[in-house]
Coordinates of C-alpha atoms in Angstrom, one line a residue:
M1 CA 34.4 91.3 -66.7
N2 CA 35.7 87.8 -66.8
A3 CA 36.0 86.2 -70.2
I4 CA 35.0 82.7 -69.1
I5 CA 32.2 81.2 -67.0
S6 CA 32.0 78.0 -65.1
A7 CA 29.3 75.4 -65.7
S8 CA 27.8 76.1 -62.2
E9 CA 27.8 79.8 -62.8
L10 CA 26.1 79.3 -66.1
A11 CA 23.4 77.2 -64.6
E12 CA 22.6 79.9 -62.1
E13 CA 22.4 82.6 -64.8
L14 CA 20.2 80.4 -67.0
A15 CA 17.8 80.1 -64.1
G16 CA 17.8 83.9 -63.5
T17 CA 15.7 86.7 -64.9
T18 CA 18.1 87.6 -67.7
P19 CA 19.5 84.4 -69.0
P20 CA 22.3 84.7 -71.6
V21 CA 22.0 83.7 -75.2
L22 CA 23.7 80.4 -75.7
L23 CA 25.7 79.6 -78.9
D24 CA 26.9 76.1 -79.6
V25 CA 30.0 76.3 -81.9
R26 CA 31.1 72.6 -82.1
W27 CA 33.9 72.3 -84.6
Q28 CA 37.2 70.6 -84.9
L29 CA 40.1 70.7 -87.3
S30 CA 40.0 67.3 -89.0
T31 CA 42.3 65.6 -91.4
A32 CA 39.9 62.7 -91.6
K33 CA 39.2 63.3 -95.3
A34 CA 42.8 62.3 -96.1
A35 CA 42.3 59.1 -94.2
G36 CA 39.0 58.3 -95.9
A37 CA 36.9 58.9 -92.7
P38 CA 33.9 61.2 -92.7
P39 CA 34.8 64.7 -91.5
F40 CA 33.6 66.0 -88.1
D41 CA 29.9 67.2 -88.3
G42 CA 29.2 69.8 -85.7
R43 CA 25.6 70.2 -86.7
A44 CA 25.0 66.5 -86.2
E45 CA 26.7 66.6 -82.8
Y46 CA 24.4 69.5 -81.9
A47 CA 21.3 67.6 -83.0
A48 CA 22.3 64.7 -80.8
G49 CA 22.3 66.8 -77.7
H50 CA 23.1 70.4 -76.7
L51 CA 22.6 72.8 -73.8
P52 CA 18.9 73.6 -73.5
G53 CA 18.1 76.7 -75.5
A54 CA 21.5 76.8 -77.4
V55 CA 21.6 77.8 -81.0
Y56 CA 24.1 76.1 -83.4
V57 CA 26.6 78.4 -85.1
D58 CA 28.7 77.0 -88.0
L59 CA 32.3 78.2 -87.7
D60 CA 33.2 77.6 -91.3
G61 CA 30.1 79.2 -92.7
E62 CA 29.3 81.9 -90.2
L63 CA 32.5 82.8 -88.3
A64 CA 34.7 82.8 -91.4
A65 CA 34.7 83.6 -95.1
A66 CA 35.6 81.0 -97.7
P67 CA 39.3 79.9 -97.7
G68 CA 41.5 81.8 -100.1
A69 CA 44.5 84.2 -100.3
H70 CA 43.8 85.4 -96.7
G71 CA 44.0 81.9 -95.1
R72 CA 41.8 79.0 -94.3
H73 CA 39.5 80.9 -92.0
P74 CA 39.6 84.6 -93.0
L75 CA 37.3 87.2 -91.4
P76 CA 33.7 86.8 -92.4
D77 CA 31.8 89.6 -94.1
V78 CA 30.8 91.8 -91.3
G79 CA 27.2 92.2 -92.6
E80 CA 26.8 88.4 -93.0
F81 CA 28.3 87.8 -89.5
G82 CA 25.9 90.3 -88.0
A83 CA 22.9 88.7 -89.7
A84 CA 23.9 85.2 -88.5
M85 CA 24.3 86.5 -84.9
R86 CA 20.9 88.2 -85.0
R87 CA 19.3 85.0 -86.3
A88 CA 20.8 83.3 -83.3
G89 CA 19.1 85.8 -81.0
V90 CA 22.2 87.9 -80.2
S91 CA 21.3 91.4 -79.0
Q92 CA 23.6 94.2 -77.8
G93 CA 22.1 94.4 -74.3
R94 CA 21.9 90.7 -73.5
P95 CA 24.9 88.6 -72.4
V96 CA 26.2 85.8 -74.6
V97 CA 27.8 82.5 -73.6
V98 CA 29.6 80.4 -76.2
Y99 CA 30.7 76.8 -75.9
D100 CA 32.0 74.0 -78.0
G101 CA 32.9 70.3 -77.6
G102 CA 35.6 71.0 -75.0
Q103 CA 38.7 72.1 -76.9
G104 CA 37.7 75.7 -76.6
W105 CA 39.1 76.8 -80.0
A106 CA 35.8 77.3 -81.8
A107 CA 34.1 79.0 -78.9
A108 CA 37.0 81.3 -78.6
R109 CA 36.7 82.3 -82.2
A110 CA 33.1 83.3 -81.7
W111 CA 34.0 85.1 -78.5
W112 CA 36.8 87.0 -80.3
L113 CA 34.6 88.0 -83.2
L114 CA 31.7 89.2 -81.0
R115 CA 34.1 91.2 -78.8
W116 CA 36.0 92.7 -81.8
T117 CA 32.7 93.8 -83.4
G118 CA 31.5 95.5 -80.2
H119 CA 29.4 93.1 -78.1
P120 CA 30.0 94.2 -74.5
N121 CA 29.3 90.9 -72.7
V122 CA 30.5 87.6 -74.1
R123 CA 32.0 84.7 -72.2
V124 CA 33.2 81.2 -73.0
L125 CA 32.0 78.1 -71.0
D126 CA 35.2 76.9 -69.4
G127 CA 35.7 73.3 -70.3
G128 CA 33.0 73.3 -72.9
L129 CA 30.3 70.8 -73.2
P130 CA 32.1 68.1 -71.0
A131 CA 31.9 70.5 -68.1
W132 CA 28.1 70.6 -68.3
K133 CA 26.7 67.9 -66.0
A134 CA 23.0 68.7 -66.4
P135 CA 20.7 67.0 -69.0
L136 CA 21.1 68.0 -72.6
S137 CA 18.3 68.8 -75.0
T138 CA 17.5 67.8 -78.6
D139 CA 14.9 70.5 -79.1
V140 CA 15.9 73.1 -81.6
P141 CA 14.9 76.6 -80.4
T142 CA 13.6 79.4 -82.6
P143 CA 15.0 82.5 -80.9
A144 CA 13.5 85.9 -81.5
E145 CA 15.6 88.0 -83.9
G146 CA 18.3 89.9 -82.1
D147 CA 19.4 93.4 -82.6
F148 CA 23.2 93.1 -82.6
A149 CA 24.9 95.4 -85.2
P150 CA 28.6 94.6 -85.5
V151 CA 31.1 97.4 -85.6
P152 CA 34.6 96.2 -86.1
G153 CA 37.1 97.6 -83.6
A154 CA 40.0 99.8 -84.5
R155 CA 42.3 97.6 -82.4
G156 CA 42.7 93.9 -81.8
L157 CA 43.3 92.8 -85.3
L158 CA 46.6 92.2 -87.1
D159 CA 47.3 91.7 -90.8
A160 CA 50.5 90.1 -92.2
D161 CA 52.5 93.3 -92.1
G162 CA 51.3 94.1 -88.6
A163 CA 52.2 90.7 -87.3
A164 CA 55.7 91.0 -88.8
A165 CA 56.2 94.4 -87.3
L166 CA 54.9 93.3 -83.9
A167 CA 57.3 90.3 -83.9
R168 CA 60.1 93.0 -83.9
S169 CA 58.6 95.7 -81.7
G170 CA 56.6 93.7 -79.2
V171 CA 55.7 90.1 -78.6
L172 CA 54.1 87.9 -81.2
F173 CA 53.0 84.4 -79.9
D174 CA 52.7 81.4 -82.2
A175 CA 50.0 79.3 -80.6
R176 CA 50.6 76.1 -82.7
A177 CA 52.2 73.0 -81.4
G178 CA 56.0 73.3 -81.0
E179 CA 56.9 70.9 -83.7
R180 CA 55.0 73.0 -86.3
Y181 CA 56.6 76.2 -85.0
R182 CA 60.0 74.6 -85.4
G183 CA 59.2 73.4 -88.8
E184 CA 59.7 69.7 -88.0
V185 CA 56.3 68.8 -89.4
E186 CA 53.6 70.7 -91.3
P187 CA 50.5 68.6 -92.0
I188 CA 48.4 71.4 -93.6
D189 CA 50.2 74.4 -94.9
P190 CA 52.7 74.8 -97.8
V191 CA 55.8 75.2 -95.6
G192 CA 56.8 74.6 -91.9
G193 CA 58.3 77.1 -89.6
H194 CA 57.3 80.4 -88.0
I195 CA 57.2 84.2 -88.6
P196 CA 60.7 85.5 -87.8
G197 CA 60.7 86.9 -84.3
A198 CA 57.6 85.0 -83.1
V199 CA 57.8 83.2 -79.7
S200 CA 56.4 79.6 -79.4
A201 CA 53.5 79.5 -76.9
P202 CA 51.4 76.4 -77.7
T203 CA 47.7 76.9 -76.8
A204 CA 47.6 73.4 -75.3
D205 CA 49.7 74.7 -72.4
N206 CA 47.0 77.1 -71.3
V207 CA 44.6 74.4 -70.1
A208 CA 44.5 71.6 -67.6
P209 CA 43.9 68.0 -68.6
D210 CA 40.1 68.5 -68.3
G211 CA 40.2 71.3 -70.8
R212 CA 39.6 74.1 -68.3
F213 CA 41.9 77.1 -68.3
L214 CA 44.7 77.2 -65.7
P215 CA 44.2 79.8 -62.9
A216 CA 44.6 83.4 -64.0
G217 CA 47.8 83.8 -61.9
E218 CA 49.4 80.8 -63.6
L219 CA 48.5 82.0 -67.0
R220 CA 49.9 85.4 -66.3
A221 CA 53.2 84.0 -65.0
R222 CA 53.4 81.8 -68.1
F223 CA 53.0 84.7 -70.5
E224 CA 55.2 87.1 -68.6
A225 CA 57.9 84.5 -68.6
L226 CA 57.6 84.5 -72.4
G227 CA 57.9 88.3 -72.6
A228 CA 54.3 89.6 -72.5
T229 CA 53.1 92.4 -70.2
E230 CA 49.8 94.1 -69.9
D231 CA 51.4 97.4 -70.9
G232 CA 53.3 96.0 -74.0
A233 CA 52.0 95.2 -77.4
V234 CA 51.1 91.5 -77.7
G235 CA 49.7 89.6 -80.7
V236 CA 48.9 85.9 -81.4
Y237 CA 48.7 83.8 -84.5
C238 CA 48.2 80.1 -85.2
G239 CA 47.3 78.0 -88.3
S240 CA 44.2 79.8 -89.4
G241 CA 43.0 82.2 -86.6
V242 CA 41.0 79.6 -84.5
S243 CA 43.4 78.2 -81.9
G244 CA 45.0 81.7 -81.8
A245 CA 41.7 83.1 -80.6
H246 CA 41.9 80.6 -77.7
E247 CA 45.3 82.0 -76.8
V248 CA 43.9 85.6 -77.0
L249 CA 41.2 84.4 -74.6
A250 CA 43.8 82.9 -72.3
L251 CA 45.7 86.1 -72.3
A252 CA 42.4 88.0 -71.4
V253 CA 41.9 85.6 -68.5
A254 CA 45.5 86.5 -67.4
G255 CA 44.7 90.3 -67.7
I256 CA 46.9 90.8 -70.8
P257 CA 45.2 92.3 -73.9
A258 CA 46.3 90.9 -77.2
A259 CA 45.5 91.2 -80.9
L260 CA 44.9 88.3 -83.3
Y261 CA 46.4 87.8 -86.7
V262 CA 43.4 86.1 -88.3
G263 CA 45.1 85.0 -91.5
S264 CA 47.8 83.3 -89.4
W265 CA 50.3 80.8 -90.8
S266 CA 47.8 79.7 -93.5
E267 CA 48.0 83.2 -95.0
W268 CA 51.6 83.9 -94.2
S269 CA 53.0 80.7 -95.7
S270 CA 51.0 81.0 -98.9
D271 CA 53.2 83.8 -100.1
P272 CA 56.7 82.5 -101.0
A273 CA 58.1 86.1 -100.7
R274 CA 57.4 86.1 -96.9
P275 CA 60.4 85.0 -94.7
V276 CA 60.2 81.8 -92.7
A277 CA 62.2 80.9 -89.7
V278 CA 62.7 77.3 -88.5
G279 CA 64.1 75.8 -85.3
P280 CA 63.5 76.7 -81.7
D281 CA 65.0 80.2 -82.0
P282 CA 62.5 83.0 -82.7
Q283 CA 64.8 84.5 -85.4

């Protein structure tokens, strides 16, 4: 099953007999607070206009636990996540389509969590809200309670030790911008650099200028050139497990399964005992 869906395909499915559940996960990493500007408000964006029938899901409150020792966006409590998804109308036997404001990071985080906890049919709207050309709605739906019961998977998730080991035994991608990987700048976390052995693979290089994913063949060629194969162990991390989920999604489009280190650099760099590499070389 494809992990993404085009706007035209989604319109057809919404008009069909078994329309998917729509989740609006608009969110963006914002440093506006430091500049004195108001932070991004995904709920307000949703209220101003969303895909008809879509239910808003809050990334910080429902797709992550509170920031702490395990990073800025650690895994949510599984029971609380399941309750949030059921409130949104998510059921095991009904497809789900997730979208955000176009960057794709937040939608990918929801996609990854639902897939990791056992939902069999989740896709991300390719290109997000900007790809949707039909009218939007301001009506807030009240979906029937879903029946989704999350069961975390045995695979697909890395902790700090697992990420460090994978950087030596397989391929661990760092999905952040190259300058953060190299340690030239670090606007958020305690220290710049990367996990020793990790390979720089910025998420921004997986999409075209309009925010849509590159064709699967191009993505596959990109990742294979960086050392990934569908038979080898592949993992991804980023700053806090959000843009990294987008890279896992890109790898899925390319036909290469990958695990996610959810704690990512925000967890890794918080422990001064963990090694840090700087510069363009993985080691």
